[in-house]
XYZ file of C-alpha atoms in Angstrom:
339
model
C 115.111 67.115 77.065
C 112.686 67.074 73.945
C 110.165 68.654 75.867
C 112.405 71.262 77.286
C 113.637 72.136 73.920
C 110.011 72.450 72.803
C 109.043 74.519 75.371
C 111.991 76.875 74.935
C 111.142 76.939 71.257
C 107.622 77.737 71.837
C 108.664 80.696 74.093
C 111.194 82.001 71.480
C 108.346 81.980 68.739
C 106.073 83.933 70.947
C 108.798 86.436 71.741
C 109.521 86.847 67.820
C 105.561 87.512 67.134
C 105.302 89.878 70.206
C 108.561 91.741 68.624
C 107.118 92.017 65.377
C 103.813 93.271 66.923
C 105.671 95.977 68.666
C 107.582 96.883 65.457
C 104.423 97.452 63.540
C 102.873 99.231 66.556
C 105.791 100.561 68.697
C 103.111 101.871 71.603
C 101.389 98.491 71.920
C 101.026 98.179 75.838
C 99.759 94.670 75.558
C 102.567 93.399 73.347
C 105.213 94.529 75.581
C 103.185 92.992 78.628
C 103.008 89.747 76.878
C 106.964 89.834 75.795
C 107.732 90.702 79.277
C 105.939 87.557 80.493
C 107.693 85.482 77.643
C 111.059 86.734 79.015
C 110.147 86.001 82.628
C 109.331 82.368 81.499
C 112.683 82.123 79.771
C 114.437 83.311 82.898
C 115.563 86.445 81.479
C 114.401 88.500 84.426
C 116.264 91.730 83.905
C 114.708 91.838 80.447
C 111.480 90.958 81.966
C 111.471 93.863 84.452
C 112.513 96.528 81.633
C 109.597 95.326 79.328
C 107.071 95.240 82.002
C 108.111 98.964 82.795
C 108.139 99.865 79.076
C 104.757 98.401 78.901
C 103.442 100.528 81.999
C 105.084 103.916 80.511
C 102.805 103.272 77.338
C 99.915 102.034 79.536
C 99.976 102.490 83.334
C 96.749 100.826 83.666
C 97.875 97.510 83.019
C 97.061 95.867 86.250
C 98.552 92.655 85.624
C 101.879 94.031 84.846
C 102.165 95.742 87.955
C 101.434 92.524 89.942
C 103.874 90.574 87.411
C 106.649 93.219 88.012
C 106.004 92.942 91.869
C 106.776 89.303 91.578
C 109.960 89.902 89.836
C 111.147 92.410 92.160
C 110.278 90.128 95.020
C 112.282 87.234 93.642
C 115.140 89.941 93.495
C 114.684 90.814 97.317
C 113.586 94.320 96.465
C 110.634 93.711 98.545
C 109.408 97.644 99.142
C 109.391 98.022 95.372
C 107.445 95.013 95.022
C 104.966 96.081 97.674
C 104.539 99.263 95.802
C 103.553 97.288 92.586
C 100.861 95.155 94.143
C 99.460 98.139 96.029
C 99.148 99.809 92.835
C 97.528 97.038 91.105
C 94.842 96.964 93.954
C 94.562 100.818 93.634
C 93.708 100.328 89.819
C 91.497 97.232 90.483
C 90.508 96.578 93.920
C 88.758 93.387 92.951
C 92.142 91.803 91.635
C 92.300 88.925 93.769
C 95.961 87.794 92.697
C 97.290 91.140 93.696
C 95.533 90.711 97.373
C 97.044 87.264 97.636
C 100.456 88.243 96.391
C 100.534 91.256 99.017
C 99.447 88.742 101.757
C 102.346 86.474 100.876
C 104.720 89.345 101.631
C 103.193 90.124 105.171
C 103.371 86.200 105.755
C 107.180 86.077 104.857
C 107.402 89.264 107.352
C 105.600 87.506 110.049
C 102.799 89.753 110.188
C 100.218 86.889 110.152
C 97.006 88.499 111.208
C 97.237 91.090 108.155
C 98.316 88.177 105.910
C 95.288 86.311 107.035
C 93.009 89.337 106.502
C 94.332 89.940 102.833
C 94.133 86.373 101.978
C 90.622 86.279 103.305
C 90.029 89.391 101.035
C 91.412 87.359 97.789
C 89.139 84.433 98.840
C 85.948 86.947 99.016
C 86.809 88.187 95.624
C 87.561 84.718 94.095
C 86.197 81.713 96.030
C 87.486 78.935 93.956
C 91.254 80.326 94.527
C 92.747 77.039 95.467
C 96.402 78.397 95.924
C 95.038 81.081 98.424
C 93.207 78.658 100.562
C 96.338 76.634 100.891
C 98.527 79.957 101.481
C 95.826 80.950 104.232
C 96.146 77.683 105.771
C 99.969 77.858 105.940
C 99.577 81.223 107.712
C 96.816 79.854 110.119
C 99.542 76.977 110.981
C 102.190 79.463 111.774
C 99.769 81.104 114.015
C 98.877 77.680 115.862
C 95.537 77.359 114.442
C 95.962 73.700 113.116
C 92.450 72.988 112.835
C 91.432 75.947 110.877
C 94.632 75.405 108.807
C 93.664 71.766 108.225
C 90.110 72.875 106.959
C 91.883 75.715 104.592
C 94.161 72.780 103.088
C 91.298 70.223 102.617
C 89.120 73.193 100.804
C 92.226 73.687 98.409
C 92.194 70.085 97.810
C 88.635 70.184 96.860
C 89.240 72.717 94.776
C 92.315 71.175 92.804
C 92.382 67.407 93.636
C 96.236 67.155 92.317
C 97.419 70.039 94.293
C 100.649 68.471 95.561
C 101.667 71.411 97.926
C 98.154 71.376 99.583
C 98.520 67.681 100.424
C 102.120 68.501 101.632
C 100.919 71.460 103.689
C 97.871 69.026 105.213
C 100.703 66.695 106.129
C 102.776 69.193 107.750
C 99.867 70.597 109.846
C 98.582 66.672 110.822
C 102.132 66.205 111.999
C 102.285 68.942 114.284
C 98.751 68.314 115.442
C 99.829 64.564 116.491
C 98.416 62.791 113.762
C 101.441 61.146 112.274
C 99.466 58.230 110.597
C 97.410 60.466 108.554
C 100.333 63.020 108.100
C 102.109 60.232 106.623
C 99.255 59.058 104.275
C 98.953 63.186 102.870
C 102.657 63.354 102.618
C 103.057 60.094 100.457
C 100.190 61.203 98.200
C 101.797 64.719 97.897
C 105.167 62.834 96.884
C 103.069 60.624 94.268
C 101.739 64.044 92.653
C 105.004 65.823 92.697
C 108.075 63.472 93.086
C 110.613 66.255 93.504
C 108.920 68.051 96.629
C 111.837 68.308 99.500
C 109.348 69.603 102.086
C 106.992 66.482 101.807
C 110.329 64.107 101.991
C 111.518 65.937 105.150
C 107.925 65.921 106.742
C 107.343 62.337 105.747
C 110.912 61.662 107.337
C 109.364 63.002 110.561
C 106.148 61.260 110.500
C 108.083 57.837 110.084
C 110.387 58.639 112.697
C 107.399 59.192 115.131
C 105.347 56.136 113.654
C 108.522 54.061 114.438
C 108.364 54.473 117.982
C 105.970 52.123 119.337
C 103.393 53.785 121.920
C 103.063 52.492 125.134
C 99.872 50.547 125.991
C 98.913 53.068 128.697
C 99.082 56.134 126.250
C 98.384 54.782 122.839
C 95.214 56.035 121.210
C 92.411 53.619 121.066
C 93.190 51.463 117.552
C 96.697 52.908 117.506
C 98.085 49.297 117.834
C 95.727 48.115 115.132
C 96.836 50.649 112.786
C 100.217 50.085 113.193
C 99.888 46.348 112.876
C 99.332 47.211 109.009
C 103.009 48.094 108.462
C 106.330 48.367 109.995
C 108.619 51.324 109.644
C 112.243 50.529 109.578
C 115.228 52.363 111.291
C 116.385 53.578 107.868
C 113.543 54.899 106.263
C 113.315 58.245 108.061
C 116.915 58.852 107.237
C 116.237 57.827 103.600
C 113.619 60.391 103.164
C 115.700 63.167 105.115
C 118.564 62.527 102.601
C 115.992 62.498 99.684
C 115.069 66.121 100.786
C 118.568 67.167 100.832
C 119.473 65.789 97.484
C 116.535 67.860 96.184
C 117.499 70.795 97.808
C 120.895 70.832 99.291
C 120.301 73.864 101.524
C 117.193 72.451 103.181
C 117.912 73.298 106.772
C 114.941 71.381 108.405
C 116.188 68.407 106.776
C 119.825 68.755 107.880
C 118.619 69.109 111.455
C 116.289 66.126 111.323
C 118.770 63.978 109.583
C 121.158 64.789 112.454
C 118.668 63.849 115.103
C 117.960 60.598 113.172
C 121.701 59.628 112.812
C 122.317 60.366 116.282
C 119.663 57.864 117.441
C 121.126 55.396 115.423
C 124.432 55.969 117.181
C 126.036 57.645 113.945
C 127.172 60.804 116.184
C 130.091 61.746 113.733
C 127.753 62.076 110.855
C 125.251 63.532 112.930
C 127.731 66.606 114.226
C 128.252 66.979 110.348
C 124.879 67.606 109.457
C 124.442 69.940 112.357
C 127.633 72.002 111.542
C 126.138 72.350 108.105
C 122.753 73.499 109.162
C 124.276 76.185 111.460
C 126.512 77.100 108.684
C 123.830 77.625 106.324
C 121.659 79.484 108.582
C 123.927 81.100 111.348
C 121.127 83.124 112.982
C 118.918 80.371 113.355
C 118.855 79.796 117.209
C 117.562 76.013 117.247
C 120.487 75.059 114.922
C 122.999 76.136 117.367
C 121.202 74.232 120.452
C 120.960 71.015 118.451
C 124.534 71.471 117.549
C 125.663 72.166 121.129
C 123.681 68.891 122.560
C 125.357 66.810 119.984
C 128.828 68.277 120.864
C 128.106 68.027 124.611
C 127.149 64.464 123.973
C 130.593 63.780 122.848
C 132.399 65.718 125.573
C 133.276 68.782 123.731
C 131.872 70.888 126.513
C 133.591 74.101 125.685
C 132.365 74.062 121.911
C 128.905 73.317 123.102
C 128.829 76.162 125.445
C 129.893 78.538 122.464
C 126.851 77.489 120.572
C 124.421 77.598 123.727
C 125.745 81.274 124.090
C 125.163 81.882 120.509
C 121.657 80.502 120.602
C 120.843 82.821 123.626
C 122.156 85.835 121.867
C 120.094 85.276 118.903
C 117.066 84.336 120.921
C 117.282 85.579 124.672
C 114.095 83.777 125.418
C 115.188 80.246 124.241
C 114.310 78.402 127.541
C 115.831 75.242 126.249
C 119.393 77.004 125.618
C 119.395 78.579 128.953
C 118.590 75.149 130.521
C 121.436 73.084 128.427
C 123.737 76.048 129.078
C 123.140 75.903 132.969
C 123.560 71.815 132.564
C 126.705 72.165 130.687
C 128.425 74.585 133.516
C 127.319 72.128 135.920
C 129.220 69.257 134.256
C 132.418 71.377 133.615
C 132.503 72.118 137.351
C 132.030 68.311 138.215
C 135.267 67.733 136.006
C 137.217 70.183 137.968
């Protein structure tokens, strides 16, 4: 609490000095720019936007003001306006790597991964030691399915910034997706050590522990897998504890709800599993996998009509969802067997 009060006091003092500067020199663009940044750090977003705009009226060539204004518009969901801000910053200074990176992030959020990757690469060309961009580029690569290249990007980000918790978390996610749950667990635990309030890391750690809890068969396990597993034992409650921790840190974490539902179901806690799946579907009603998961749980307890409704909803959202079609067919077959 003392640190928080100190920070707020520091921002308040800075605001006072910038306001005094503006009083003595009303058309001082840099002072307005710095004042806007202070408002943003204090969470006074509307004041920050208005002050950045005033700074740009005074001096339209303040590149970082355009970029920061874009960030605020993006946070408000005004994506087209944010994009214009980033493009204007790049027009004024084509070598401004931050603007390229921010614009890349918008394309990534919209699923335009090839464009996002190209823009991230341009940001790296302009500023090679940009750890955040390497991590974000890795995330875009991972979304494309290029796990090997994604891992290389995350590792470069970590080399540039050894205490970069997000990069460790992303590396853990990528290793998990590539089937290396052991190394994923190590990366995710270190990410949590660096940043204890990291919900995605807890969620992915839960998934890694769930994989490691399942003893590989002697025929299919990679060489050395049993030897590595002998060093530790994953208890049934550990994945569930990780998913619950992710939800305590982020109460609307869709993946954590879905993963917790599966883990609870595996332990026979069906009622709790259904509750988690219902919550996931409510939080993200347009997410087809949430409806498939809920449908499967309902089908497992004999609520076939409700299961059908959720499978149909999943197919309406994603007509190419093969598992939804298969589950739908199986459920109709079970209904006919009951007649």
